[in-house]
PDB file of C-alpha atoms in Angstrom:
ATOM      1  CA  MET Y   7     -18.247 189.956  25.276  1.00 46.00           C
ATOM      2  CA  PHE Y   8     -20.509 189.702  22.045  1.00 36.00           C
ATOM      3  CA  VAL Y   9     -19.555 185.385  23.070  1.00 39.00           C
ATOM      4  CA  ARG Y  10     -20.093 186.083  26.601  1.00 48.00           C
ATOM      5  CA  LYS Y  11     -23.826 187.348  26.026  1.00 41.00           C
ATOM      6  CA  TRP Y  12     -24.589 184.769  22.786  1.00 38.00           C
ATOM      7  CA  LEU Y  13     -23.768 181.831  25.002  1.00 40.00           C
ATOM      8  CA  THR Y  14     -25.788 183.088  27.899  1.00 44.00           C
ATOM      9  CA  ARG Y  15     -28.841 182.909  25.361  1.00 45.00           C
ATOM     10  CA  LEU Y  16     -28.049 179.575  24.877  1.00 41.00           C
ATOM     11  CA  THR Y  17     -27.883 178.563  28.110  1.00 48.00           C
ATOM     12  CA  ILE Y  18     -31.100 180.262  28.444  1.00 45.00           C
ATOM     13  CA  VAL Y  19     -32.641 178.484  25.600  1.00 38.00           C
ATOM     14  CA  VAL Y  20     -31.248 175.465  26.740  1.00 43.00           C
ATOM     15  CA  LEU Y  21     -32.486 175.523  29.925  1.00 40.00           C
ATOM     16  CA  MET Y  22     -36.256 176.597  29.027  1.00 39.00           C
ATOM     17  CA  TRP Y  23     -36.189 173.227  27.104  1.00 40.00           C
ATOM     18  CA  VAL Y  24     -35.566 171.533  29.499  1.00 45.00           C
ATOM     19  CA  ILE Y  25     -38.101 173.097  32.062  1.00 43.00           C
ATOM     20  CA  VAL Y  26     -40.553 173.182  29.621  1.00 39.00           C
ATOM     21  CA  GLY Y  27     -40.192 170.564  27.384  1.00 44.00           C
ATOM     22  CA  ILE Y  28     -39.039 170.130  23.588  1.00 41.00           C
ATOM     23  CA  ASN Y  29     -42.886 169.989  22.077  1.00 40.00           C
ATOM     24  CA  ASP Y  30     -41.416 169.807  18.776  1.00 40.00           C
ATOM     25  CA  VAL Y  31     -38.281 167.453  18.416  1.00 41.00           C
ATOM     26  CA  THR Y  32     -37.671 168.564  15.205  1.00 41.00           C
ATOM     27  CA  LEU Y  33     -37.014 171.701  16.147  1.00 39.00           C
ATOM     28  CA  ALA Y  34     -33.330 170.411  18.030  1.00 42.00           C
ATOM     29  CA  VAL Y  35     -32.206 168.327  15.304  1.00 45.00           C
ATOM     30  CA  SER Y  36     -28.308 168.785  14.349  1.00 44.00           C
ATOM     31  CA  SER Y  37     -25.782 166.282  12.638  1.00 47.00           C
ATOM     32  CA  GLN Y  38     -25.288 165.811  16.533  1.00 61.00           C
ATOM     33  CA  THR Y  39     -28.645 164.649  17.393  1.00 78.00           C
ATOM     34  CA  ASN Y  40     -28.416 162.685  20.612  1.00 93.00           C
ATOM     35  CA  PHE Y  41     -31.998 161.191  21.115  1.00 94.00           C
ATOM     36  CA  SER Y  42     -30.878 158.395  23.400  1.00 95.00           C
ATOM     37  CA  ARG Y  43     -33.905 156.735  25.772  1.00 96.00           C
ATOM     38  CA  ILE Y  44     -35.862 158.745  24.519  1.00 95.00           C
ATOM     39  CA  ASN Y  45     -39.729 158.038  23.485  1.00 97.00           C
ATOM     40  CA  LEU Y  46     -40.050 159.116  19.820  1.00 97.00           C
ATOM     41  CA  THR Y  47     -43.189 157.134  19.339  1.00 97.00           C
ATOM     42  CA  ASP Y  48     -44.989 158.467  15.524  1.00 96.00           C
ATOM     43  CA  ARG Y  49     -42.278 161.503  14.942  1.00 97.00           C
ATOM     44  CA  ASP Y  50     -41.595 163.188  11.891  1.00 98.00           C
ATOM     45  CA  PHE Y  51     -37.497 163.088  10.551  1.00 97.00           C
ATOM     46  CA  GLY Y  52     -38.549 162.606   7.237  1.00 98.00           C
ATOM     47  CA  GLY Y  53     -35.860 164.015   5.225  1.00 98.00           C
ATOM     48  CA  GLN Y  54     -33.665 165.406   7.406  1.00 97.00           C
ATOM     49  CA  ASP Y  55     -29.806 164.896   8.041  1.00 96.00           C
ATOM     50  CA  LEU Y  56     -29.380 163.019  11.309  1.00 96.00           C
ATOM     51  CA  THR Y  57     -25.933 161.819  10.289  1.00 96.00           C
ATOM     52  CA  GLY Y  58     -24.117 160.567  13.643  1.00 96.00           C
ATOM     53  CA  GLY Y  59     -27.344 160.810  15.339  1.00 96.00           C
ATOM     54  CA  VAL Y  60     -27.302 159.044  18.675  1.00 97.00           C
ATOM     55  CA  PHE Y  61     -30.546 156.890  18.930  1.00 97.00           C
ATOM     56  CA  VAL Y  62     -29.216 153.893  21.672  1.00 97.00           C
ATOM     57  CA  SER Y  63     -32.589 152.404  23.342  1.00 97.00           C
ATOM     58  CA  SER Y  64     -35.053 155.296  21.840  1.00 97.00           C
ATOM     59  CA  GLU Y  65     -38.566 154.516  21.008  1.00 98.00           C
ATOM     60  CA  LEU Y  66     -39.185 154.408  17.606  1.00 98.00           C
ATOM     61  CA  ARG Y  67     -42.758 153.199  16.685  1.00 98.00           C
ATOM     62  CA  GLY Y  68     -44.253 154.350  13.940  1.00 97.00           C
ATOM     63  CA  VAL Y  69     -41.552 157.141  13.568  1.00 98.00           C
ATOM     64  CA  ASN Y  70     -40.947 158.915  10.000  1.00 98.00           C
ATOM     65  CA  MET Y  71     -37.736 159.015   9.246  1.00 98.00           C
ATOM     66  CA  SER Y  72     -37.940 158.389   4.916  1.00 98.00           C
ATOM     67  CA  GLY Y  73     -35.028 159.708   3.088  1.00 98.00           C
ATOM     68  CA  ALA Y  74     -33.541 160.617   6.059  1.00 98.00           C
ATOM     69  CA  ASN Y  75     -29.243 160.681   6.192  1.00 98.00           C
ATOM     70  CA  LEU Y  76     -28.552 158.205   8.602  1.00 98.00           C
ATOM     71  CA  THR Y  77     -24.816 158.099   7.753  1.00 98.00           C
ATOM     72  CA  ASN Y  78     -22.682 156.541  10.581  1.00 97.00           C
ATOM     73  CA  ALA Y  79     -25.768 157.419  13.410  1.00 97.00           C
ATOM     74  CA  MET Y  80     -26.332 154.966  16.947  1.00 97.00           C
ATOM     75  CA  LEU Y  81     -28.784 152.746  16.638  1.00 97.00           C
ATOM     76  CA  THR Y  82     -28.203 150.403  19.654  1.00 97.00           C
ATOM     77  CA  MET Y  83     -30.991 148.825  21.654  1.00 98.00           C
ATOM     78  CA  ALA Y  84     -33.373 150.715  19.586  1.00 98.00           C
ATOM     79  CA  VAL Y  85     -36.968 149.826  18.587  1.00 98.00           C
ATOM     80  CA  LEU Y  86     -38.278 151.250  15.713  1.00 98.00           C
ATOM     81  CA  LEU Y  87     -41.576 148.883  15.183  1.00 98.00           C
ATOM     82  CA  LYS Y  88     -43.449 149.739  12.695  1.00 98.00           C
ATOM     83  CA  THR Y  89     -40.824 152.721  11.404  1.00 98.00           C
ATOM     84  CA  ASN Y  90     -40.820 154.164   7.973  1.00 98.00           C
ATOM     85  CA  LEU Y  91     -36.860 154.160   6.818  1.00 98.00           C
ATOM     86  CA  SER Y  92     -37.366 153.894   3.066  1.00 98.00           C
ATOM     87  CA  GLY Y  93     -35.036 155.395   1.249  1.00 98.00           C
ATOM     88  CA  ALA Y  94     -33.288 156.325   3.976  1.00 98.00           C
ATOM     89  CA  ASN Y  95     -29.128 156.141   3.957  1.00 98.00           C
ATOM     90  CA  LEU Y  96     -28.110 153.993   6.874  1.00 98.00           C
ATOM     91  CA  THR Y  97     -24.479 153.885   5.802  1.00 98.00           C
ATOM     92  CA  GLY Y  98     -22.076 152.586   8.569  1.00 98.00           C
ATOM     93  CA  ALA Y  99     -24.831 152.799  11.016  1.00 98.00           C
ATOM     94  CA  LEU Y 100     -24.543 150.639  14.314  1.00 98.00           C
ATOM     95  CA  ALA Y 101     -28.036 149.231  14.566  1.00 98.00           C
ATOM     96  CA  ASP Y 102     -26.943 146.831  16.829  1.00 97.00           C
ATOM     97  CA  ARG Y 103     -29.845 144.628  19.099  1.00 98.00           C
ATOM     98  CA  ALA Y 104     -32.392 147.113  17.196  1.00 98.00           C
ATOM     99  CA  THR Y 105     -35.441 145.730  16.762  1.00 98.00           C
ATOM    100  CA  PHE Y 106     -36.935 146.735  12.780  1.00 98.00           C
ATOM    101  CA  ASP Y 107     -40.049 144.838  12.991  1.00 98.00           C
ATOM    102  CA  GLU Y 108     -42.662 145.488  10.754  1.00 98.00           C
ATOM    103  CA  ALA Y 109     -40.297 148.310   9.040  1.00 98.00           C
ATOM    104  CA  ASP Y 110     -40.511 149.842   5.581  1.00 98.00           C
ATOM    105  CA  LEU Y 111     -37.230 149.411   4.486  1.00 98.00           C
ATOM    106  CA  THR Y 112     -37.286 149.518   0.988  1.00 98.00           C
ATOM    107  CA  ASN Y 113     -34.492 151.155  -0.927  1.00 98.00           C
ATOM    108  CA  ALA Y 114     -33.084 151.973   2.295  1.00 98.00           C
ATOM    109  CA  ILE Y 115     -29.246 151.577   1.856  1.00 98.00           C
ATOM    110  CA  LEU Y 116     -27.295 149.548   5.157  1.00 98.00           C
ATOM    111  CA  THR Y 117     -23.791 149.321   3.450  1.00 98.00           C
ATOM    112  CA  GLU Y 118     -20.910 148.727   6.530  1.00 98.00           C
ATOM    113  CA  ALA Y 119     -23.909 148.852   8.971  1.00 98.00           C
ATOM    114  CA  THR Y 120     -23.673 146.643  12.320  1.00 98.00           C
ATOM    115  CA  LEU Y 121     -27.003 144.595  12.572  1.00 98.00           C
ATOM    116  CA  THR Y 122     -25.634 142.532  14.578  1.00 97.00           C
ATOM    117  CA  ARG Y 123     -28.700 140.560  17.161  1.00 97.00           C
ATOM    118  CA  SER Y 124     -31.543 142.644  15.902  1.00 98.00           C
ATOM    119  CA  ARG Y 125     -34.514 141.434  13.991  1.00 97.00           C
ATOM    120  CA  PHE Y 126     -36.365 142.552  10.865  1.00 98.00           C
ATOM    121  CA  TYR Y 127     -39.715 139.939  11.749  1.00 97.00           C
ATOM    122  CA  GLY Y 128     -42.020 141.646   8.798  1.00 97.00           C
ATOM    123  CA  ALA Y 129     -40.129 143.801   7.830  1.00 98.00           C
ATOM    124  CA  LYS Y 130     -40.390 145.497   4.041  1.00 98.00           C
ATOM    125  CA  ILE Y 131     -36.623 145.344   2.171  1.00 98.00           C
ATOM    126  CA  THR Y 132     -37.475 145.856  -1.243  1.00 98.00           C
ATOM    127  CA  GLY Y 133     -34.663 147.262  -3.048  1.00 98.00           C
ATOM    128  CA  ALA Y 134     -32.411 147.692   0.662  1.00 98.00           C
ATOM    129  CA  ASP Y 135     -28.460 147.385  -0.370  1.00 98.00           C
ATOM    130  CA  PHE Y 136     -26.503 145.739   2.796  1.00 98.00           C
ATOM    131  CA  THR Y 137     -23.284 145.207   1.247  1.00 98.00           C
ATOM    132  CA  ASP Y 138     -20.825 144.433   3.875  1.00 98.00           C
ATOM    133  CA  ALA Y 139     -23.172 145.124   7.013  1.00 98.00           C
ATOM    134  CA  LEU Y 140     -22.805 142.759   9.548  1.00 98.00           C
ATOM    135  CA  ILE Y 141     -26.007 140.546   9.915  1.00 97.00           C
ATOM    136  CA  ASP Y 142     -26.001 137.377  11.715  1.00 96.00           C
ATOM    137  CA  ARG Y 143     -26.966 134.292   9.365  1.00 95.00           C
ATOM    138  CA  ALA Y 144     -30.201 133.424  10.541  1.00 95.00           C
ATOM    139  CA  GLN Y 145     -31.494 136.760  10.066  1.00 96.00           C
ATOM    140  CA  ALA Y 146     -29.783 137.349   6.416  1.00 96.00           C
ATOM    141  CA  LYS Y 147     -31.463 133.438   5.611  1.00 96.00           C
ATOM    142  CA  LEU Y 148     -34.891 134.699   6.878  1.00 96.00           C
ATOM    143  CA  LEU Y 149     -34.558 138.148   5.040  1.00 97.00           C
ATOM    144  CA  CYS Y 150     -33.262 135.919   1.728  1.00 98.00           C
ATOM    145  CA  ASP Y 151     -36.938 134.221   1.659  1.00 96.00           C
ATOM    146  CA  ARG Y 152     -38.476 137.607   0.719  1.00 95.00           C
ATOM    147  CA  ALA Y 153     -35.612 139.466  -0.814  1.00 97.00           C
ATOM    148  CA  ASP Y 154     -35.923 141.025  -4.153  1.00 97.00           C
ATOM    149  CA  GLY Y 155     -35.455 144.416  -6.203  1.00 98.00           C
ATOM    150  CA  ILE Y 156     -32.669 146.330  -6.689  1.00 98.00           C
ATOM    151  CA  ASN Y 157     -31.775 149.665  -4.562  1.00 98.00           C
ATOM    152  CA  PRO Y 158     -32.161 152.457  -7.051  1.00 98.00           C
ATOM    153  CA  VAL Y 159     -29.298 154.555  -5.812  1.00 98.00           C
ATOM    154  CA  THR Y 160     -26.459 152.040  -4.992  1.00 98.00           C
ATOM    155  CA  GLY Y 161     -27.667 149.401  -8.002  1.00 98.00           C
ATOM    156  CA  VAL Y 162     -27.311 146.955  -5.843  1.00 98.00           C
ATOM    157  CA  SER Y 163     -30.049 143.813  -5.739  1.00 98.00           C
ATOM    158  CA  THR Y 164     -31.460 143.385  -2.154  1.00 98.00           C
ATOM    159  CA  ARG Y 165     -30.574 139.018  -3.051  1.00 98.00           C
ATOM    160  CA  ASP Y 166     -26.691 139.881  -4.149  1.00 98.00           C
ATOM    161  CA  SER Y 167     -26.074 141.966  -1.079  1.00 98.00           C
ATOM    162  CA  LEU Y 168     -27.718 139.356   1.779  1.00 98.00           C
ATOM    163  CA  GLY Y 169     -25.228 136.596   0.248  1.00 97.00           C
ATOM    164  CA  CYS Y 170     -28.361 134.969  -0.928  1.00 96.00           C
ATOM    165  CA  ARG Y 171     -27.854 131.772  -2.620  1.00 89.00           C
TER     166      ARG Y 171
END
């Protein structure tokens, strides 16, 4: 009986979100966040646990994700133009065909991330760790031109993590 009432209340809350719309997406954040194909421009996810979050084809322009845990997140075809990812953990993230143009990846951890066919034009990468990330050679070469710093968490040099010569 208790479970039935709880599920009924949960259903009512979800329906209210659908009918009225969620004004503050941060209220709906959980470890299974699914924000696929949603415009999240200028939202604040700073410091949040977004482990396994799904942001496929989402508009993330100007979003604050500094210090967020995006381990194993899916960011396929996401637009992260001018997004603040400083200090974020993107270990194992799937971010293929994503646009990181002018994003702040300072001290971000991108180990074992899949970044194929992604762009990083004008991105800040000081202290970012790309160890074992899959990244196109052309993009890696462009990143090497401005790679510097050491990641404060992993202790790995950005240049070394990109395989710069």
